[in-house]
Coordinates of C-alpha atoms in Angstrom, one line a residue:
M1 CA 43.2 31.2 72.2
S2 CA 43.5 29.5 68.9
G3 CA 42.9 25.8 68.4
P4 CA 42.8 23.2 65.6
Q5 CA 39.5 24.4 64.4
D6 CA 40.8 27.9 63.9
S7 CA 43.3 26.5 61.3
G8 CA 40.4 24.9 59.3
A9 CA 41.1 21.4 60.5
V10 CA 38.1 19.2 61.5
R11 CA 38.4 16.5 64.2
A12 CA 36.4 13.3 63.9
D13 CA 36.9 10.2 66.0
D14 CA 40.3 11.5 67.2
A15 CA 41.4 11.7 63.6
E16 CA 42.3 14.9 61.9
V17 CA 41.0 15.6 58.4
V18 CA 42.7 18.3 56.5
P19 CA 40.8 20.1 53.7
V20 CA 42.4 20.0 50.2
P21 CA 43.5 23.5 49.0
D22 CA 42.0 24.8 45.8
G23 CA 43.8 23.7 42.6
V24 CA 45.1 20.5 44.3
R25 CA 44.0 17.0 43.3
R26 CA 44.3 14.0 45.7
R27 CA 45.9 10.9 44.3
R28 CA 46.2 7.5 46.1
L29 CA 49.3 5.4 46.0
G30 CA 48.9 1.9 44.7
R31 CA 50.3 0.3 47.9
P32 CA 47.8 0.2 50.8
A33 CA 49.0 1.4 54.2
A34 CA 50.2 -1.2 56.7
S35 CA 48.2 -1.6 59.9
G36 CA 49.0 1.1 62.3
E37 CA 51.1 2.9 59.7
A38 CA 50.2 6.4 58.4
Q39 CA 49.2 6.5 54.7
V40 CA 51.1 8.9 52.6
I41 CA 49.0 11.0 50.2
E42 CA 50.8 12.5 47.3
L43 CA 49.4 15.8 46.1
A44 CA 49.7 17.4 42.7
R45 CA 48.5 20.7 41.5
A46 CA 46.1 20.7 38.6
A47 CA 48.4 23.1 36.7
D48 CA 51.1 20.3 36.7
L49 CA 48.8 17.7 35.0
V50 CA 49.3 17.0 31.3
R51 CA 46.1 17.1 29.4
P52 CA 45.6 16.1 25.7
V53 CA 45.0 18.9 23.4
P54 CA 41.3 18.7 22.3
P55 CA 40.6 19.0 18.5
D56 CA 39.2 22.3 17.5
M57 CA 35.7 22.8 16.0
P58 CA 36.9 23.0 12.3
L59 CA 38.6 19.6 12.7
L60 CA 35.5 18.0 14.2
R61 CA 33.3 19.4 11.5
R62 CA 35.7 18.2 8.8
R63 CA 35.8 14.7 10.3
R64 CA 32.0 14.7 10.4
E65 CA 31.7 15.7 6.8
E66 CA 34.2 13.1 5.7
L67 CA 32.3 10.4 7.5
R68 CA 28.9 11.5 6.1
S69 CA 30.4 11.7 2.6
H70 CA 31.7 8.2 3.0
I71 CA 28.3 6.9 4.2
N72 CA 26.5 8.6 1.4
E73 CA 28.9 7.5 -1.4
G74 CA 28.9 3.8 -0.2
K75 CA 31.4 1.2 -1.4
L76 CA 32.2 2.1 -5.0
D77 CA 32.7 -1.4 -6.2
A78 CA 29.4 -2.5 -4.7
V79 CA 27.6 0.5 -6.3
R80 CA 29.1 -0.4 -9.7
R81 CA 27.8 -3.9 -9.2
Q82 CA 24.4 -2.6 -8.4
H83 CA 24.3 -0.5 -11.5
S84 CA 25.5 -3.5 -13.6
L85 CA 22.4 -5.4 -12.5
G86 CA 20.2 -2.5 -13.9
K87 CA 19.4 -1.3 -10.5
L88 CA 19.7 2.1 -8.8
T89 CA 21.2 2.5 -5.3
A90 CA 19.0 3.2 -2.3
R91 CA 19.9 6.9 -2.3
E92 CA 19.4 7.3 -6.0
R93 CA 15.9 5.8 -5.6
L94 CA 15.0 8.2 -2.8
A95 CA 16.2 11.1 -4.9
L96 CA 13.7 10.1 -7.7
L97 CA 10.9 9.5 -5.3
L98 CA 11.1 12.6 -3.1
D99 CA 11.0 16.3 -3.7
D100 CA 14.5 17.8 -4.2
D101 CA 16.3 18.5 -0.9
S102 CA 13.4 17.3 1.2
F103 CA 14.9 14.1 2.7
T104 CA 15.7 14.1 6.4
E105 CA 17.6 10.9 7.3
I106 CA 17.4 9.3 10.6
E107 CA 20.1 7.1 12.2
P108 CA 22.6 7.2 9.4
Y109 CA 25.3 6.1 11.9
R110 CA 23.5 3.0 13.1
R111 CA 25.7 -0.1 13.1
H112 CA 24.9 -3.7 14.1
Q113 CA 26.2 -5.1 17.3
A114 CA 26.3 -8.7 16.2
T115 CA 29.3 -11.0 16.4
G116 CA 28.3 -13.8 14.0
P117 CA 30.5 -15.1 11.2
G118 CA 31.7 -12.3 8.9
L119 CA 30.1 -9.6 11.0
A120 CA 32.5 -8.9 13.9
G121 CA 34.9 -6.9 11.8
N122 CA 32.3 -5.7 9.2
R123 CA 30.1 -3.0 10.7
P124 CA 29.1 -0.5 8.0
H125 CA 27.0 2.6 8.9
T126 CA 23.3 2.5 8.1
D127 CA 23.3 -1.3 8.4
G128 CA 21.9 -1.7 4.9
V129 CA 18.8 0.5 5.1
V130 CA 18.4 4.3 4.5
A131 CA 15.5 5.6 6.5
G132 CA 13.8 8.9 7.1
S133 CA 11.2 11.3 5.8
G134 CA 10.7 13.7 2.9
T135 CA 7.9 15.2 0.8
I136 CA 6.1 14.4 -2.4
D137 CA 4.6 17.4 -4.0
G138 CA 5.1 19.1 -0.7
R139 CA 3.2 16.5 1.3
R140 CA 5.0 14.6 4.1
V141 CA 5.8 10.9 3.7
F142 CA 8.0 8.5 5.6
V143 CA 10.3 6.2 3.7
Y144 CA 12.9 3.5 4.0
A145 CA 15.1 2.1 1.2
Q146 CA 17.0 -1.2 1.7
D147 CA 20.6 -1.0 0.4
F148 CA 21.6 -4.1 -1.5
T149 CA 25.2 -2.9 -1.6
L150 CA 25.5 -3.6 2.2
F151 CA 25.0 -7.2 3.3
G152 CA 22.7 -7.7 0.3
G153 CA 20.1 -5.6 2.0
S154 CA 19.6 -8.4 4.5
L155 CA 17.7 -7.6 7.7
G156 CA 19.2 -7.8 11.1
E157 CA 18.3 -6.3 14.5
A158 CA 19.6 -2.8 13.8
H159 CA 18.2 -2.8 10.3
A160 CA 14.8 -3.7 11.6
A161 CA 14.9 -1.2 14.4
K162 CA 15.3 1.6 11.8
I163 CA 12.2 0.4 9.9
H164 CA 10.3 0.1 13.2
K165 CA 11.1 3.7 13.9
V166 CA 10.0 4.9 10.5
L167 CA 6.7 3.1 10.8
D168 CA 6.1 4.5 14.3
L169 CA 6.9 8.0 13.2
A170 CA 4.6 7.6 10.2
V171 CA 1.6 6.6 12.4
A172 CA 2.4 9.3 15.0
N173 CA 2.5 12.0 12.3
G174 CA -0.4 10.6 10.2
A175 CA 1.6 10.4 7.0
P176 CA 1.9 7.6 4.3
V177 CA 4.8 5.2 4.6
I178 CA 6.7 3.9 1.5
G179 CA 9.1 1.0 1.7
L180 CA 11.6 0.4 -1.2
N181 CA 12.5 -3.3 -0.9
D182 CA 15.7 -4.8 -2.2
S183 CA 16.9 -7.4 0.2
G184 CA 18.2 -11.0 0.3
G185 CA 16.0 -11.6 3.4
A186 CA 16.8 -12.3 7.0
R187 CA 20.5 -12.0 8.0
I188 CA 21.3 -15.6 8.9
Q189 CA 24.1 -14.7 11.3
E190 CA 21.7 -12.8 13.6
G191 CA 19.3 -15.8 13.9
V192 CA 16.2 -15.2 15.9
L193 CA 16.9 -11.5 16.3
A194 CA 16.4 -11.1 12.5
L195 CA 13.1 -13.0 12.7
N196 CA 12.1 -10.9 15.7
G197 CA 12.8 -7.8 13.6
Y198 CA 10.5 -9.0 10.8
G199 CA 7.8 -9.7 13.3
G200 CA 8.0 -6.2 14.6
I201 CA 7.6 -4.8 11.1
F202 CA 4.5 -7.0 10.4
R203 CA 2.9 -6.1 13.7
R204 CA 3.3 -2.4 13.1
Q205 CA 2.0 -2.7 9.5
V206 CA -1.2 -4.4 10.8
E207 CA -1.6 -1.7 13.5
A208 CA -1.2 1.0 10.8
S209 CA -3.6 -0.7 8.4
G210 CA -6.5 1.6 7.7
V211 CA -4.7 4.4 9.6
I212 CA -2.1 5.5 7.0
P213 CA -1.6 4.5 3.4
Q214 CA 1.2 1.9 3.1
I215 CA 3.1 1.4 -0.2
S216 CA 5.7 -1.3 -0.9
V217 CA 8.0 -1.0 -4.0
I218 CA 9.9 -4.2 -4.9
L219 CA 13.1 -3.3 -6.8
G220 CA 15.1 -6.4 -6.3
P221 CA 14.8 -9.7 -4.3
C222 CA 12.2 -10.0 -1.6
A223 CA 12.3 -13.5 -0.4
G224 CA 11.1 -15.6 2.6
G225 CA 9.3 -13.8 5.4
A226 CA 10.2 -10.5 3.8
A227 CA 7.4 -11.1 1.2
Y228 CA 4.7 -10.7 3.9
S229 CA 5.5 -7.0 4.2
P230 CA 4.4 -6.2 0.6
A231 CA 1.4 -8.5 1.0
L232 CA 0.3 -6.4 4.1
A233 CA 0.7 -3.1 2.3
D234 CA -2.2 -1.3 0.5
F235 CA -0.3 -1.1 -2.8
T236 CA 2.7 -3.1 -4.1
F237 CA 4.7 -2.0 -7.1
M238 CA 7.2 -4.3 -8.9
V239 CA 9.8 -3.8 -11.7
R240 CA 10.2 -6.4 -14.4
D241 CA 13.4 -8.4 -14.7
T242 CA 14.9 -7.1 -11.4
A243 CA 12.1 -7.6 -8.9
R244 CA 11.2 -11.0 -7.6
M245 CA 9.2 -12.1 -4.6
Y246 CA 8.6 -15.6 -3.2
L247 CA 8.5 -17.5 0.1
T248 CA 10.8 -20.3 -1.0
G249 CA 13.3 -19.9 -3.8
P250 CA 13.9 -22.0 -6.9
D251 CA 16.4 -24.3 -5.2
V252 CA 14.0 -25.2 -2.4
V253 CA 11.2 -25.7 -4.9
E254 CA 13.3 -28.1 -7.0
A255 CA 14.5 -30.0 -3.9
V256 CA 11.0 -30.5 -2.6
S257 CA 9.0 -31.0 -5.8
G258 CA 11.6 -31.8 -8.5
Q259 CA 10.3 -28.9 -10.6
R260 CA 13.0 -26.6 -12.0
V261 CA 11.9 -23.0 -12.3
T262 CA 13.7 -19.7 -12.7
H263 CA 13.5 -16.8 -10.3
E264 CA 11.4 -14.9 -12.8
E265 CA 9.1 -17.8 -13.5
L266 CA 8.6 -18.3 -9.8
G267 CA 8.2 -14.8 -8.4
G268 CA 8.7 -12.2 -11.1
A269 CA 6.7 -9.1 -11.6
D270 CA 4.5 -10.5 -14.3
V271 CA 3.7 -13.6 -12.2
H272 CA 2.5 -11.4 -9.3
G273 CA 0.9 -8.8 -11.6
S274 CA -1.3 -11.3 -13.5
A275 CA -1.4 -14.7 -11.7
S276 CA -1.2 -14.1 -7.9
G277 CA -2.5 -10.6 -7.7
V278 CA 0.1 -9.6 -5.1
A279 CA 1.5 -6.8 -7.3
T280 CA -0.8 -3.9 -7.7
V281 CA 1.2 -2.2 -10.5
V282 CA 4.0 -3.5 -12.7
H283 CA 6.6 -1.4 -14.5
D284 CA 9.5 -1.9 -17.0
D285 CA 12.0 0.3 -15.1
E286 CA 12.6 2.0 -11.8
E287 CA 12.2 5.5 -13.0
S288 CA 8.6 5.1 -14.3
C289 CA 7.8 3.0 -11.3
L290 CA 8.8 5.7 -8.8
A291 CA 7.1 8.3 -10.9
D292 CA 3.9 6.3 -10.6
V293 CA 4.3 6.0 -6.9
R294 CA 4.4 9.8 -6.7
Y295 CA 1.3 10.0 -8.8
L296 CA -0.5 7.5 -6.5
V297 CA 0.4 9.5 -3.4
S298 CA -1.2 12.6 -5.0
L299 CA -4.5 10.7 -5.0
L300 CA -4.3 9.4 -1.4
P301 CA -5.2 11.1 1.9
S302 CA -2.3 11.3 4.4
N303 CA -4.3 9.3 6.9
Y304 CA -7.9 8.1 7.7
L305 CA -8.9 11.4 9.3
D306 CA -7.8 13.7 6.5
P307 CA -9.7 14.1 3.2
P308 CA -8.0 13.0 0.0
P309 CA -6.2 15.9 -1.7
A310 CA -8.6 17.9 -4.0
T311 CA -7.8 20.0 -7.0
A312 CA -9.8 22.8 -8.5
P313 CA -13.4 22.0 -9.5
T314 CA -13.9 21.2 -13.2
S315 CA -17.7 22.0 -13.6
A316 CA -18.4 18.3 -13.9
A317 CA -22.0 18.9 -12.8
D318 CA -22.7 20.6 -16.1
D319 CA -20.4 18.4 -18.3
Y320 CA -22.3 16.4 -20.8
R321 CA -20.6 13.6 -22.7
P322 CA -22.5 12.5 -25.9
R323 CA -19.8 10.0 -26.7
L324 CA -21.0 7.8 -23.8
A325 CA -24.2 7.1 -25.7
E326 CA -22.1 5.8 -28.6
L327 CA -19.5 3.8 -26.6
V328 CA -21.9 1.2 -25.2
P329 CA -23.9 -1.0 -27.6
V330 CA -27.6 -1.3 -26.9
E331 CA -27.4 -5.1 -27.4
P332 CA -26.6 -6.6 -24.0
N333 CA -24.2 -9.2 -25.4
Q334 CA -22.0 -6.9 -27.5
P335 CA -18.6 -6.1 -25.8
Y336 CA -17.0 -2.7 -25.2
D337 CA -14.1 -1.5 -23.1
M338 CA -15.2 -0.1 -19.7
R339 CA -12.0 1.9 -19.5
E340 CA -13.4 4.2 -22.2
V341 CA -16.4 4.8 -19.9
F342 CA -14.0 5.6 -17.0
A343 CA -12.2 8.1 -19.2
E344 CA -15.5 9.9 -20.1
V345 CA -16.6 10.1 -16.5
T346 CA -13.4 11.3 -14.9
D347 CA -11.6 14.6 -14.9
D348 CA -9.3 15.0 -18.0
G349 CA -10.0 11.3 -18.8
E350 CA -7.3 10.3 -16.2
F351 CA -7.5 7.4 -13.8
F352 CA -5.0 5.2 -12.0
E353 CA -5.9 1.6 -12.6
L354 CA -4.9 -1.0 -10.0
H355 CA -4.2 -4.7 -10.7
E356 CA -4.5 -4.1 -14.4
G357 CA -3.2 -7.5 -15.3
W358 CA -5.0 -9.6 -12.6
A359 CA -8.7 -10.4 -12.6
R360 CA -9.2 -8.3 -15.7
N361 CA -13.0 -8.9 -15.8
V362 CA -13.4 -6.2 -13.2
L363 CA -11.7 -2.8 -13.1
C364 CA -10.6 -0.8 -10.1
A365 CA -9.2 2.7 -10.3
L366 CA -8.6 5.9 -8.4
A367 CA -9.6 9.1 -10.2
R368 CA -11.0 12.5 -9.7
I369 CA -14.5 13.8 -10.5
D370 CA -14.9 17.5 -10.2
G371 CA -11.6 17.7 -8.5
R372 CA -12.3 15.2 -5.8
V373 CA -10.8 11.7 -5.5
V374 CA -13.2 8.8 -6.0
G375 CA -12.8 5.0 -6.3
L376 CA -14.1 3.5 -9.5
V377 CA -15.3 -0.1 -9.8
G378 CA -16.6 -1.5 -13.0
N379 CA -17.3 -4.8 -14.8
Q380 CA -15.2 -5.3 -18.0
P381 CA -17.3 -6.7 -20.8
V382 CA -14.3 -7.4 -23.1
V383 CA -13.0 -10.0 -20.6
F384 CA -15.3 -13.0 -19.9
A385 CA -18.2 -10.8 -20.7
G386 CA -17.6 -9.0 -17.4
V387 CA -18.8 -11.9 -15.2
L388 CA -17.7 -12.0 -11.6
D389 CA -15.4 -14.9 -10.6
G390 CA -13.4 -15.6 -7.5
P391 CA -10.3 -13.4 -8.2
A392 CA -12.5 -10.5 -9.5
S393 CA -14.5 -10.6 -6.3
Q394 CA -11.4 -10.5 -4.2
K395 CA -9.8 -7.7 -6.2
A396 CA -12.9 -5.5 -6.0
A397 CA -13.5 -6.3 -2.3
R398 CA -10.0 -5.3 -1.3
F399 CA -10.3 -2.0 -3.2
V400 CA -13.7 -1.2 -1.7
R401 CA -12.4 -1.8 1.8
F402 CA -9.4 0.5 1.1
C403 CA -11.6 3.3 -0.2
D404 CA -13.9 2.9 2.8
A405 CA -11.0 3.0 5.3
F406 CA -9.7 6.2 3.9
G407 CA -12.9 8.1 3.2
I408 CA -12.8 7.8 -0.6
P409 CA -16.3 7.8 -2.2
L410 CA -17.2 4.8 -4.4
V411 CA -18.7 4.9 -7.9
T412 CA -19.7 1.5 -9.2
L413 CA -20.4 1.0 -13.0
V414 CA -22.5 -2.1 -13.5
D415 CA -22.7 -4.3 -16.6
V416 CA -22.6 -7.9 -15.2
P417 CA -24.3 -11.1 -16.5
G418 CA -23.8 -12.9 -13.2
F419 CA -21.2 -15.1 -11.5
L420 CA -19.0 -17.4 -13.5
P421 CA -20.6 -20.9 -13.4
G422 CA -18.6 -24.1 -13.3
V423 CA -17.2 -27.0 -11.2
E424 CA -13.8 -25.4 -10.9
Q425 CA -15.3 -22.1 -9.6
E426 CA -17.5 -23.8 -7.1
R427 CA -14.7 -26.0 -5.7
G428 CA -12.4 -22.9 -5.7
G429 CA -14.7 -21.1 -3.3
I430 CA -16.6 -18.7 -5.4
I431 CA -19.3 -18.5 -2.8
R432 CA -16.9 -17.4 -0.2
Q433 CA -15.0 -15.1 -2.5
G434 CA -18.2 -13.4 -3.7
A435 CA -19.2 -13.0 -0.1
Q436 CA -16.1 -11.0 0.5
L437 CA -17.2 -8.4 -2.1
L438 CA -20.7 -8.4 -0.6
H439 CA -19.2 -7.9 2.9
A440 CA -17.0 -5.1 1.7
Y441 CA -19.8 -3.1 0.2
C442 CA -22.2 -3.8 3.1
E443 CA -19.8 -2.4 5.7
A444 CA -18.7 0.6 3.6
T445 CA -19.9 4.0 5.1
V446 CA -18.5 6.3 2.4
P447 CA -20.8 7.9 -0.2
R448 CA -21.7 5.2 -2.7
V449 CA -23.1 5.9 -6.2
Q450 CA -24.2 3.0 -8.5
V451 CA -24.7 3.4 -12.3
I452 CA -26.3 0.4 -14.2
L453 CA -25.3 0.6 -17.8
R454 CA -26.9 -2.6 -19.2
K455 CA -27.1 -6.0 -17.6
A456 CA -27.4 -6.5 -13.9
Y457 CA -28.3 -10.2 -13.3
G458 CA -28.7 -12.4 -10.3
G459 CA -26.5 -12.3 -7.2
A460 CA -23.9 -10.3 -9.2
Y461 CA -26.4 -7.4 -9.3
I462 CA -26.7 -7.5 -5.6
V463 CA -23.0 -7.6 -4.7
M464 CA -22.2 -4.8 -7.2
D465 CA -23.5 -2.2 -4.7
S466 CA -27.2 -2.5 -5.2
R467 CA -29.7 -0.4 -3.3
S468 CA -30.5 -3.5 -1.2
I469 CA -27.0 -3.6 0.4
G470 CA -26.7 0.2 1.1
C471 CA -26.0 2.1 -2.1
D472 CA -26.9 5.8 -1.5
L473 CA -27.8 6.7 -5.1
S474 CA -28.7 4.3 -7.9
L475 CA -28.7 5.6 -11.4
A476 CA -29.5 3.6 -14.6
W477 CA -29.3 4.0 -18.3
P478 CA -32.3 3.4 -20.6
T479 CA -30.5 0.1 -21.6
N480 CA -30.6 -1.3 -18.0
Q481 CA -31.8 -4.8 -17.5
I482 CA -32.1 -5.9 -13.8
A483 CA -33.4 -9.4 -13.2
V484 CA -32.6 -12.8 -11.8
M485 CA -31.2 -13.8 -15.2
G486 CA -31.3 -12.9 -18.8
A487 CA -34.5 -13.4 -20.9
E488 CA -33.4 -16.5 -22.8
G489 CA -32.2 -18.3 -19.6
A490 CA -35.4 -17.4 -17.8
V491 CA -37.6 -18.6 -20.7
N492 CA -35.7 -21.9 -20.8
V493 CA -36.4 -22.5 -17.1
L494 CA -39.9 -21.2 -16.9
Y495 CA -41.3 -22.7 -20.2
R496 CA -39.2 -25.9 -20.5
R497 CA -42.2 -28.2 -21.0
D498 CA -44.0 -25.8 -23.3
L499 CA -40.9 -25.5 -25.5
A500 CA -40.4 -29.3 -25.5
A501 CA -44.1 -29.9 -26.7
A502 CA -44.2 -27.0 -29.2
A503 CA -44.4 -27.7 -32.9
D504 CA -42.1 -24.8 -33.5
P505 CA -40.0 -24.3 -30.4
V506 CA -37.7 -21.7 -32.0
A507 CA -40.6 -19.4 -32.8
L508 CA -42.2 -20.0 -29.4
R509 CA -39.0 -19.3 -27.6
A510 CA -38.5 -16.0 -29.6
K511 CA -42.1 -14.9 -28.7
L512 CA -41.7 -15.8 -25.0
V513 CA -38.3 -14.0 -24.8
A514 CA -39.8 -10.9 -26.3
E515 CA -42.7 -11.0 -23.8
Y516 CA -40.4 -11.6 -20.8
T517 CA -38.1 -8.8 -21.9
E518 CA -41.0 -6.4 -22.2
E519 CA -42.5 -7.3 -18.9
F520 CA -39.5 -7.9 -16.6
L521 CA -36.5 -6.3 -18.3
N522 CA -37.9 -3.0 -19.4
P523 CA -35.9 0.1 -18.2
Q524 CA -38.6 1.3 -15.8
Y525 CA -39.2 -1.9 -13.9
A526 CA -36.7 -1.3 -11.1
A527 CA -37.3 2.4 -11.0
E528 CA -41.0 1.9 -10.6
R529 CA -40.3 -0.2 -7.5
G530 CA -37.9 2.3 -5.9
L531 CA -34.8 0.3 -6.5
V532 CA -33.3 2.9 -9.0
D533 CA -33.4 6.6 -8.2
D534 CA -33.3 7.9 -11.7
I535 CA -33.0 6.8 -15.3
I536 CA -30.5 9.1 -17.0
D537 CA -29.3 9.8 -20.5
P538 CA -25.9 8.2 -20.9
A539 CA -24.5 11.6 -21.9
E540 CA -25.5 12.9 -18.5
T541 CA -23.5 10.2 -16.6
R542 CA -20.6 12.4 -15.6
A543 CA -22.8 15.3 -14.6
S544 CA -25.3 13.1 -12.7
V545 CA -22.5 11.3 -10.8
A546 CA -20.8 14.6 -9.9
R547 CA -24.1 16.0 -8.6
G548 CA -24.8 12.9 -6.6
L549 CA -21.4 13.0 -5.0
A550 CA -21.9 16.6 -4.1
M551 CA -25.2 15.7 -2.5
L552 CA -23.6 13.0 -0.4
R553 CA -20.4 14.9 0.5
D554 CA -21.5 15.4 4.1
K555 CA -22.7 11.9 4.6
R556 CA -22.2 10.6 8.2
K557 CA -22.8 7.0 9.0
P558 CA -21.1 5.6 12.1
A559 CA -19.8 2.0 12.0
P560 CA -21.7 -0.5 14.1
G561 CA -20.6 -0.8 17.8
R562 CA -18.4 -3.9 17.6
K563 CA -14.7 -4.8 17.6
H564 CA -14.8 -5.8 13.9
G565 CA -16.7 -7.9 11.5
N566 CA -15.6 -11.4 10.4
L567 CA -14.7 -11.1 6.7
P568 CA -15.3 -14.5 4.9
I569 CA -11.7 -15.1 4.0

């Protein structure tokens, strides 16, 4: 006997539910059923439904290519305006910086979600920053380039999020990060979201400090809070005439102080390259600037765990340079250019000088000796006789700390008469600034070689990586003079009464100076007391340094067990 269940119907609570046949879709009527009234269900077969015809794959691919082409080309009138200002576009800059066809872009379709004035109907792709990764000489780097042709390169929430991602990827992959800055600053319409975006950048930069190299390149305006990003970077490049960087612009300066100043006078490349010291390298054009960035990357490790990239050995340990004995005058007060000594010590005479225009009485450079990267620090006798002052101490301290963070050995060439005396220096904090250099050397754990060419007087001798603060190998030329002060100054202090009472003070002073020099400033004085490892022929400097660095190559010195030191800043 057949029943309802035999037909496929299911009874539940005295109601009969009928299964829907295959190929039939259930559709409800808009009018609800009245109480006690049966609801009518209209059924339609799927075959009867009208469906839109989907685009085929060739069409989808063509649309994608058209959009990407539009994104890459940008707004032609804005591009022409950028060129008229003597500036390249973001993509043109990346093409110069990176190896051919190596750039992988991330988030090219990103658009802002803001609704502020002028934004609701204006949502260009990329949101004013081109971000991604590429290679330089085959080595991975992460980059972002702000696009001044869109919103003046101003930073909003989406713009910042792309930079955040680049920084995160750089740290995760242990690769350098390079930022090409050309921005009007925070996007005003996005308010606190723009400020929050900057904060996220700064926090990531600080967390990446000492982990991966960070390079900022200023190719246009960089104003307001945006200026902190280059200040946090390890190296900052600027281009004359087009780059400018300041916290408050000329209009604000005039309103507050009444002083009228141009953009270039307030924050141009030469200002930061010679006065403030914010700019590490200054160039005349973008092409040479980006070429120098590529060269700098070739000298840097990818991260703090990797060694700096080495080239083939150059037999430096057997390389004697007789010209070194001719370059440096024997007389301690005669000037010479320490750059010439750098050129004789380094491979092929090449070195990359940092902060060339700022604190010129000390030199800092990256170079190679026997194919391996080293950091060079040297006093510059042609500028203030090579004395150390506040800016020179800060310049050298920052460089020493960078080299130590990234495992780059330090070679210090010493010819220093002391710290610069004066009321202005003391009031300017020369004690604190000199202590920064002292702190930097004392905490450095990389191989450290010191070469004393001539003078090494007073506290300046100590802070220029002396044996007492941890130098691994101290070498000296036969012209070395290591003492609290020079002979004449010492005689004036020690024999002041004798000189005042002498019938011929000039003759007595000459005699006493000669005696003091012979007893306390003779070349063997420090070596006899174990404060100098060897007295070398100047012609052997390159070979001796190379052998010393080879000896120290496997140096291991763990940092003290602490959170961090308190640098006197």
